[in-house]
Amino acid sequence: MTSDDTTIQPVDGPTIAVAHDYLTQRGGAERVALAIARTFPGAALHTSLYDPSATFPEFDSIDVRTMPVNRWGLLRRHHRLALPFLARAVSGHHVDADVLVASSSGWAHGIPTSGRKIVYCHAPARWLYQADRYAGDPGSRGLRSRAVSAATSILGPGLRRWDQAAAASADRYLVNSRVVQAAVRDVYGIDAEVLPPPPAPFDRSAVPEAVPGIERPFVLCVARLLPYKNVDVVIEAVAAVPDIDLVVVGTGPDHARLETLARAVGGTHLLGRVSDARLRWLYENSSGLVAASYEDFGLSPLEAASFGKATIALRDGGYLDTVEEGVNGVFFDRVDRDAVSAAVELAISADWDAERIRAHADTFSEERFSNRLRQIVSEEIGRG
């Protein structure tokens, strides 16, 4: 359910509100926003853009409150095109609450509030501080990536000033990993607490749904189809490993290029978006997960670990927090075909202890995440 009304209905005790940049895709940040919303039942969730068909259906049961910019259907369908308009939209969306918990990768931390503001930062805005990585190689950029590049070139200085002020408006900053902790310190001069997010919950009582057409052993790659996710390298690397296929789950602007590459090398299934029932089947029946992107937090290895599956991961970024070599995965040190292929071969030939892998995932439980977040909110209420 959605509304443009930013007034929170009075309840007994302190009022808590939640915010997220935009709800227009299915990714790790959106799953974390759901975990935050579950931590504070009944709290309104404020966001700039909301496309129910493009994000997780669980948001349907939450009181989602949007900004006027949401009225533009084109922007709901292509949120990157909204970049020039979001700073003004966010700055004009005042939330009346005792505590606002903002899940942010660059926008929600700028929402003004009458109470205390706690920011859960997934990463400082990539389009401002990692623009080349965010947009990808100039020769392979689509229209939207070129639009992002042009917008950041023109609007970058002003947006960086806005972003710095938005970060400074927070009373408490939390981050999802040590690499983001270092980035927040470098970009904003803020010392933030690391609070790892939980892996995605799966309904263990639901019957997994088999995916037709997948007959050979396979490794899984779950990623948005964006240049910095390095799915192209994964496709080429797995194609070079005998007797195993690759299944890619995810959507994004890089789809057409990756589809052409997949047809050329063979052995790759690009499934796009899948239901949780099918994703569960894929995890349960995979020979492991390949994670080659530059991630601020390595969420997908925890999803795989909850099914007792190991991860073949880039030794970089957030994967250093969630993959323990020899326990729930192996690392490769370079994003190139040969390095990834060698790591895949090593992982699929290893004898993994599924129970030990699941125990590793349990240390990142949603209960632990929610308990610490509630404690932090209580501390901020006491300071208000």
Coordinates of C-alpha atoms in Angstrom, one line a residue:
M1 CA 0.0 0.0 0.0
T2 CA 1.2 3.5 -0.7
S3 CA 0.4 7.1 0.1
D4 CA 2.0 10.5 -0.3
D5 CA 1.0 11.5 3.2
T6 CA 4.1 12.0 5.4
T7 CA 2.2 12.2 8.7
I8 CA 2.8 9.3 11.1
Q9 CA -0.3 8.3 13.0
P10 CA 0.1 8.8 16.8
V11 CA 0.7 5.6 18.8
D12 CA 1.6 4.9 22.4
G13 CA 5.3 5.4 23.0
P14 CA 7.9 6.8 20.6
T15 CA 7.2 6.8 16.9
I16 CA 9.6 5.0 14.6
A17 CA 9.8 5.6 10.9
V18 CA 11.9 3.7 8.3
A19 CA 13.2 5.0 5.0
H20 CA 14.9 3.6 1.9
D21 CA 16.2 5.3 -1.3
Y22 CA 13.8 3.7 -3.8
L23 CA 11.8 0.5 -4.0
T24 CA 12.2 -0.2 -7.7
Q25 CA 14.3 -3.4 -7.8
R26 CA 15.0 -6.7 -6.0
G27 CA 18.4 -6.6 -4.4
G28 CA 20.3 -6.9 -1.1
A29 CA 19.6 -3.4 0.0
E30 CA 15.8 -3.9 -0.5
R31 CA 16.0 -7.1 1.6
V32 CA 17.7 -5.2 4.3
A33 CA 15.0 -2.5 4.2
L34 CA 12.5 -5.3 4.7
A35 CA 14.5 -6.6 7.7
I36 CA 14.5 -3.1 9.2
A37 CA 10.7 -2.8 8.6
R38 CA 10.2 -6.2 10.3
T39 CA 12.2 -5.0 13.3
F40 CA 9.7 -2.1 13.8
P41 CA 6.3 -3.5 12.9
G42 CA 3.7 -0.9 12.0
A43 CA 6.3 1.8 11.1
A44 CA 5.8 3.7 7.9
L45 CA 8.4 3.2 5.2
H46 CA 9.3 6.4 3.3
T47 CA 10.8 6.2 -0.2
S48 CA 11.2 8.3 -3.3
L49 CA 10.0 5.8 -5.9
Y50 CA 8.0 2.6 -5.5
D51 CA 7.2 0.1 -8.3
P52 CA 5.5 -2.8 -6.6
S53 CA 5.9 -5.1 -9.6
A54 CA 9.6 -4.6 -9.7
T55 CA 10.5 -5.2 -6.1
F56 CA 9.7 -7.7 -3.4
P57 CA 6.0 -8.5 -2.8
E58 CA 6.5 -8.3 1.0
F59 CA 6.5 -4.5 0.7
D60 CA 2.7 -4.8 -0.1
S61 CA 2.0 -5.4 3.6
I62 CA 4.0 -2.3 4.7
D63 CA 2.7 1.3 4.9
V64 CA 4.9 2.6 2.1
R65 CA 4.8 6.4 1.7
T66 CA 6.2 8.0 -1.4
M67 CA 7.3 11.4 -2.6
P68 CA 5.6 13.4 -5.4
V69 CA 8.4 12.4 -7.8
N70 CA 6.8 8.9 -7.7
R71 CA 4.0 10.1 -9.9
W72 CA 6.2 9.9 -12.9
G73 CA 5.9 6.4 -14.3
L74 CA 9.1 6.6 -16.4
L75 CA 11.1 7.3 -13.2
R76 CA 9.6 4.4 -11.3
R77 CA 10.6 2.1 -14.2
H78 CA 14.0 3.6 -14.7
H79 CA 15.2 5.1 -11.3
R80 CA 18.6 6.1 -12.7
L81 CA 16.9 8.7 -14.8
A82 CA 15.6 10.3 -11.6
L83 CA 19.0 11.2 -10.4
P84 CA 18.8 14.9 -11.2
F85 CA 15.5 15.2 -9.3
L86 CA 16.0 13.1 -6.1
A87 CA 18.0 15.6 -4.0
R88 CA 15.2 18.1 -4.1
A89 CA 12.5 15.4 -3.7
V90 CA 14.2 13.9 -0.6
S91 CA 15.0 17.3 1.0
G92 CA 11.3 18.3 0.7
H93 CA 10.0 15.1 2.4
H94 CA 9.9 15.9 6.1
V95 CA 9.2 12.9 8.4
D96 CA 7.6 13.6 11.7
A97 CA 9.0 10.8 14.1
D98 CA 10.9 10.3 17.2
V99 CA 13.5 8.2 15.3
L100 CA 14.0 7.8 11.6
V101 CA 16.0 4.7 10.5
A102 CA 17.2 5.4 7.0
S103 CA 18.5 2.6 4.8
S104 CA 20.6 4.5 2.4
S105 CA 23.0 4.2 -0.5
G106 CA 23.0 7.9 -1.2
W107 CA 19.5 9.4 -0.8
A108 CA 17.5 8.4 2.2
H109 CA 20.1 9.8 4.6
G110 CA 19.0 13.2 3.4
I111 CA 15.4 12.9 4.5
P112 CA 14.7 15.6 7.2
T113 CA 13.1 14.5 10.4
S114 CA 11.8 16.1 13.6
G115 CA 13.5 13.5 15.7
R116 CA 16.7 11.5 15.8
K117 CA 18.1 10.1 12.6
I118 CA 19.9 6.7 12.3
V119 CA 21.5 5.9 9.0
Y120 CA 22.2 2.4 7.9
C121 CA 24.6 3.0 5.0
H122 CA 25.0 0.3 2.4
A123 CA 27.7 2.5 0.7
P124 CA 28.5 6.1 0.0
A125 CA 26.8 7.0 -3.3
R126 CA 28.6 5.2 -6.1
W127 CA 27.4 7.7 -8.8
L128 CA 29.3 10.4 -6.8
Y129 CA 32.4 8.6 -5.6
Q130 CA 32.8 5.6 -7.9
A131 CA 31.1 7.0 -11.1
D132 CA 33.3 5.1 -13.6
R133 CA 32.6 1.7 -11.8
Y134 CA 28.9 2.5 -11.5
A135 CA 28.4 3.4 -15.2
G136 CA 30.8 0.8 -16.6
D137 CA 33.1 0.8 -19.6
P138 CA 32.3 3.7 -22.0
G139 CA 32.3 1.4 -25.0
S140 CA 29.6 -0.9 -23.5
R141 CA 27.3 1.7 -21.8
G142 CA 23.6 1.8 -22.7
L143 CA 21.5 4.9 -22.8
R144 CA 20.8 4.9 -19.1
S145 CA 24.4 4.5 -18.2
R146 CA 25.4 7.3 -20.5
A147 CA 22.7 9.4 -18.9
V148 CA 24.0 8.7 -15.4
S149 CA 27.5 9.6 -16.5
A150 CA 26.4 12.9 -18.0
A151 CA 24.3 13.8 -15.0
T152 CA 27.1 13.1 -12.5
S153 CA 29.5 15.1 -14.6
I154 CA 27.2 18.1 -14.7
L155 CA 25.5 17.8 -11.3
G156 CA 28.4 16.1 -9.4
P157 CA 29.8 19.1 -7.4
G158 CA 26.4 20.2 -6.2
L159 CA 25.2 16.7 -5.4
R160 CA 28.4 16.0 -3.4
R161 CA 27.8 19.1 -1.3
W162 CA 24.2 17.9 -0.7
D163 CA 25.4 14.4 0.1
Q164 CA 28.0 15.6 2.6
A165 CA 25.3 17.8 4.3
A166 CA 22.9 14.8 4.3
A167 CA 25.5 12.6 6.0
A168 CA 26.3 15.3 8.6
S169 CA 22.6 15.5 9.5
A170 CA 22.6 12.0 11.0
D171 CA 22.8 11.4 14.7
R172 CA 24.1 7.9 14.3
Y173 CA 25.8 6.1 11.4
L174 CA 25.8 2.3 10.9
V175 CA 27.5 0.4 8.1
N176 CA 27.2 -3.1 6.7
S177 CA 30.9 -4.0 6.5
R178 CA 34.4 -3.1 7.2
V179 CA 35.1 -1.8 3.7
V180 CA 32.1 0.5 3.9
Q181 CA 33.2 1.6 7.4
A182 CA 36.5 2.7 5.8
A183 CA 34.7 4.4 2.9
V184 CA 32.4 6.3 5.2
R185 CA 35.4 7.5 7.3
D186 CA 37.2 8.6 4.1
V187 CA 34.2 10.3 2.4
Y188 CA 32.3 11.7 5.4
G189 CA 34.8 11.7 8.3
I190 CA 32.4 9.6 10.3
D191 CA 33.3 6.7 12.5
A192 CA 30.5 4.2 12.0
E193 CA 29.6 1.0 13.8
V194 CA 29.6 -2.2 11.6
L195 CA 26.3 -4.0 11.8
P196 CA 26.2 -6.8 9.3
P197 CA 22.8 -7.3 7.7
P198 CA 21.1 -10.7 7.8
P199 CA 20.8 -13.1 4.8
A200 CA 17.5 -13.2 3.0
P201 CA 14.9 -15.3 4.8
F202 CA 13.4 -18.2 3.0
D203 CA 10.2 -20.0 3.8
R204 CA 11.6 -23.4 4.8
S205 CA 8.0 -24.8 4.7
A206 CA 7.5 -23.9 1.1
V207 CA 8.1 -26.5 -1.6
P208 CA 11.0 -25.6 -3.9
E209 CA 10.0 -25.1 -7.5
A210 CA 12.3 -26.7 -10.1
V211 CA 13.5 -24.6 -13.0
P212 CA 12.8 -26.3 -16.3
G213 CA 15.6 -26.8 -18.8
I214 CA 18.4 -27.1 -16.2
E215 CA 19.7 -30.6 -16.5
R216 CA 23.5 -30.6 -16.0
P217 CA 25.4 -29.7 -12.8
F218 CA 25.6 -25.9 -12.4
V219 CA 27.0 -23.1 -10.3
L220 CA 24.9 -20.1 -9.5
C221 CA 25.5 -16.4 -9.9
V222 CA 22.9 -14.0 -8.2
A223 CA 23.6 -10.4 -9.2
R224 CA 22.0 -7.4 -10.8
L225 CA 23.2 -7.1 -14.4
L226 CA 25.4 -4.1 -14.1
P227 CA 29.0 -3.7 -15.3
Y228 CA 30.7 -3.7 -11.9
K229 CA 29.1 -7.0 -11.1
N230 CA 31.5 -8.7 -13.6
V231 CA 28.9 -11.3 -14.7
D232 CA 30.6 -11.3 -18.2
V233 CA 33.8 -12.6 -16.6
V234 CA 31.8 -15.3 -14.7
I235 CA 30.1 -16.4 -18.0
E236 CA 33.4 -16.8 -19.8
A237 CA 35.1 -18.5 -16.8
V238 CA 32.5 -21.1 -16.1
A239 CA 32.2 -21.9 -19.9
A240 CA 35.9 -22.9 -19.7
V241 CA 35.2 -25.4 -16.9
P242 CA 34.3 -28.9 -18.2
D243 CA 30.9 -30.5 -17.4
I244 CA 29.3 -27.7 -15.5
D245 CA 26.8 -25.0 -16.5
L246 CA 26.2 -21.5 -15.1
V247 CA 22.8 -20.2 -14.0
V248 CA 22.5 -16.4 -13.6
V249 CA 19.7 -14.9 -11.6
G250 CA 19.1 -11.1 -11.9
T251 CA 18.0 -8.3 -14.2
G252 CA 19.6 -5.0 -15.2
P253 CA 20.7 -2.8 -18.1
D254 CA 23.6 -5.1 -19.1
H255 CA 21.2 -7.9 -20.0
A256 CA 21.4 -7.6 -23.8
R257 CA 25.2 -7.6 -23.9
L258 CA 25.4 -10.6 -21.5
E259 CA 22.8 -12.5 -23.4
T260 CA 24.8 -12.2 -26.6
L261 CA 27.9 -13.3 -24.7
A262 CA 26.1 -16.3 -23.2
R263 CA 24.9 -17.5 -26.6
A264 CA 28.4 -17.3 -27.9
V265 CA 30.1 -19.3 -25.2
G266 CA 27.2 -21.7 -24.4
G267 CA 26.4 -23.4 -21.1
T268 CA 24.8 -20.4 -19.5
H269 CA 21.2 -19.9 -18.4
L270 CA 20.1 -16.3 -18.0
L271 CA 16.9 -16.6 -15.9
G272 CA 16.3 -12.9 -15.1
R273 CA 14.1 -12.5 -12.0
V274 CA 12.9 -15.7 -10.3
S275 CA 10.5 -16.4 -7.4
D276 CA 11.8 -17.3 -4.0
A277 CA 10.6 -20.9 -4.5
R278 CA 12.7 -21.2 -7.7
L279 CA 15.7 -19.4 -6.1
R280 CA 15.5 -21.8 -3.2
W281 CA 15.6 -24.8 -5.6
L282 CA 18.5 -23.2 -7.4
Y283 CA 20.5 -22.8 -4.2
E284 CA 19.7 -26.3 -3.0
N285 CA 20.7 -27.9 -6.3
S286 CA 23.7 -25.8 -7.2
S287 CA 27.3 -26.9 -6.9
G288 CA 28.1 -23.5 -5.3
L289 CA 27.8 -19.7 -5.8
V290 CA 30.1 -17.5 -7.9
A291 CA 30.4 -14.0 -6.6
A292 CA 32.8 -11.8 -8.7
S293 CA 31.4 -8.3 -8.2
Y294 CA 32.8 -5.4 -6.2
E295 CA 30.4 -5.5 -3.3
D296 CA 30.2 -3.4 -0.2
F297 CA 28.7 -6.3 1.7
G298 CA 28.8 -9.9 0.6
L299 CA 25.1 -10.9 1.1
S300 CA 24.7 -13.6 -1.5
P301 CA 27.4 -15.9 0.1
L302 CA 25.3 -15.9 3.3
E303 CA 22.2 -16.9 1.3
A304 CA 24.2 -19.7 -0.2
A305 CA 25.6 -20.7 3.1
S306 CA 22.1 -21.0 4.6
F307 CA 21.6 -23.8 2.2
G308 CA 25.0 -25.4 3.0
K309 CA 26.6 -24.2 -0.3
A310 CA 30.1 -22.8 -0.7
T311 CA 30.9 -19.6 -2.5
I312 CA 33.7 -18.8 -5.1
A313 CA 34.3 -15.2 -4.3
L314 CA 36.5 -12.2 -5.3
R315 CA 39.0 -11.5 -2.5
D316 CA 37.7 -7.9 -2.1
G317 CA 35.2 -5.7 -0.3
G318 CA 32.3 -7.1 1.6
Y319 CA 33.1 -10.7 0.8
L320 CA 36.0 -10.5 3.2
D321 CA 33.3 -10.2 6.0
T322 CA 31.1 -13.1 4.9
V323 CA 33.4 -15.7 3.3
E324 CA 35.7 -17.6 5.5
E325 CA 38.2 -19.4 3.3
G326 CA 38.0 -23.2 3.7
V327 CA 34.8 -22.9 5.8
N328 CA 32.2 -21.6 3.4
G329 CA 34.2 -20.7 0.3
V330 CA 37.3 -20.1 -1.7
F331 CA 38.7 -16.8 -3.1
F332 CA 40.2 -15.7 -6.4
D333 CA 42.4 -12.6 -6.5
R334 CA 41.8 -11.2 -10.0
V335 CA 38.7 -10.7 -12.0
D336 CA 39.8 -12.6 -15.1
R337 CA 38.6 -15.8 -16.8
D338 CA 41.5 -18.0 -15.7
A339 CA 41.5 -17.0 -12.1
V340 CA 37.8 -17.5 -11.7
S341 CA 37.9 -20.8 -13.7
A342 CA 40.6 -22.2 -11.4
A343 CA 38.6 -21.2 -8.3
V344 CA 35.5 -22.8 -9.6
E345 CA 37.3 -26.0 -10.4
L346 CA 38.8 -26.0 -6.9
A347 CA 35.4 -25.4 -5.2
I348 CA 33.4 -28.0 -7.1
S349 CA 36.0 -30.7 -6.4
A350 CA 36.3 -29.9 -2.6
D351 CA 34.5 -31.9 0.1
W352 CA 32.4 -29.2 1.9
D353 CA 30.8 -29.6 5.4
A354 CA 27.3 -28.4 4.8
E355 CA 26.4 -28.2 8.5
R356 CA 29.6 -26.1 9.2
I357 CA 28.6 -23.8 6.3
R358 CA 25.1 -23.3 7.7
A359 CA 26.5 -22.6 11.2
H360 CA 28.6 -19.8 9.6
A361 CA 25.5 -18.3 8.1
D362 CA 23.7 -18.5 11.5
T363 CA 26.2 -16.0 13.0
F364 CA 24.6 -13.4 10.7
S365 CA 21.0 -14.0 11.8
E366 CA 18.1 -11.5 11.5
E367 CA 17.4 -11.9 15.2
R368 CA 20.9 -10.6 16.0
F369 CA 20.6 -7.8 13.5
S370 CA 17.1 -6.7 14.9
N371 CA 18.1 -6.9 18.5
R372 CA 21.1 -4.6 18.0
L373 CA 19.1 -2.2 15.9
R374 CA 16.4 -2.0 18.5
Q375 CA 19.0 -1.3 21.2
I376 CA 20.5 1.5 19.1
V377 CA 17.1 3.1 18.6
S378 CA 16.4 2.9 22.3
E379 CA 19.8 4.6 23.0
E380 CA 18.9 7.4 20.5
I381 CA 15.5 7.9 22.1
G382 CA 17.2 8.4 25.4
R383 CA 19.4 11.1 23.9
G384 CA 16.5 12.9 22.2

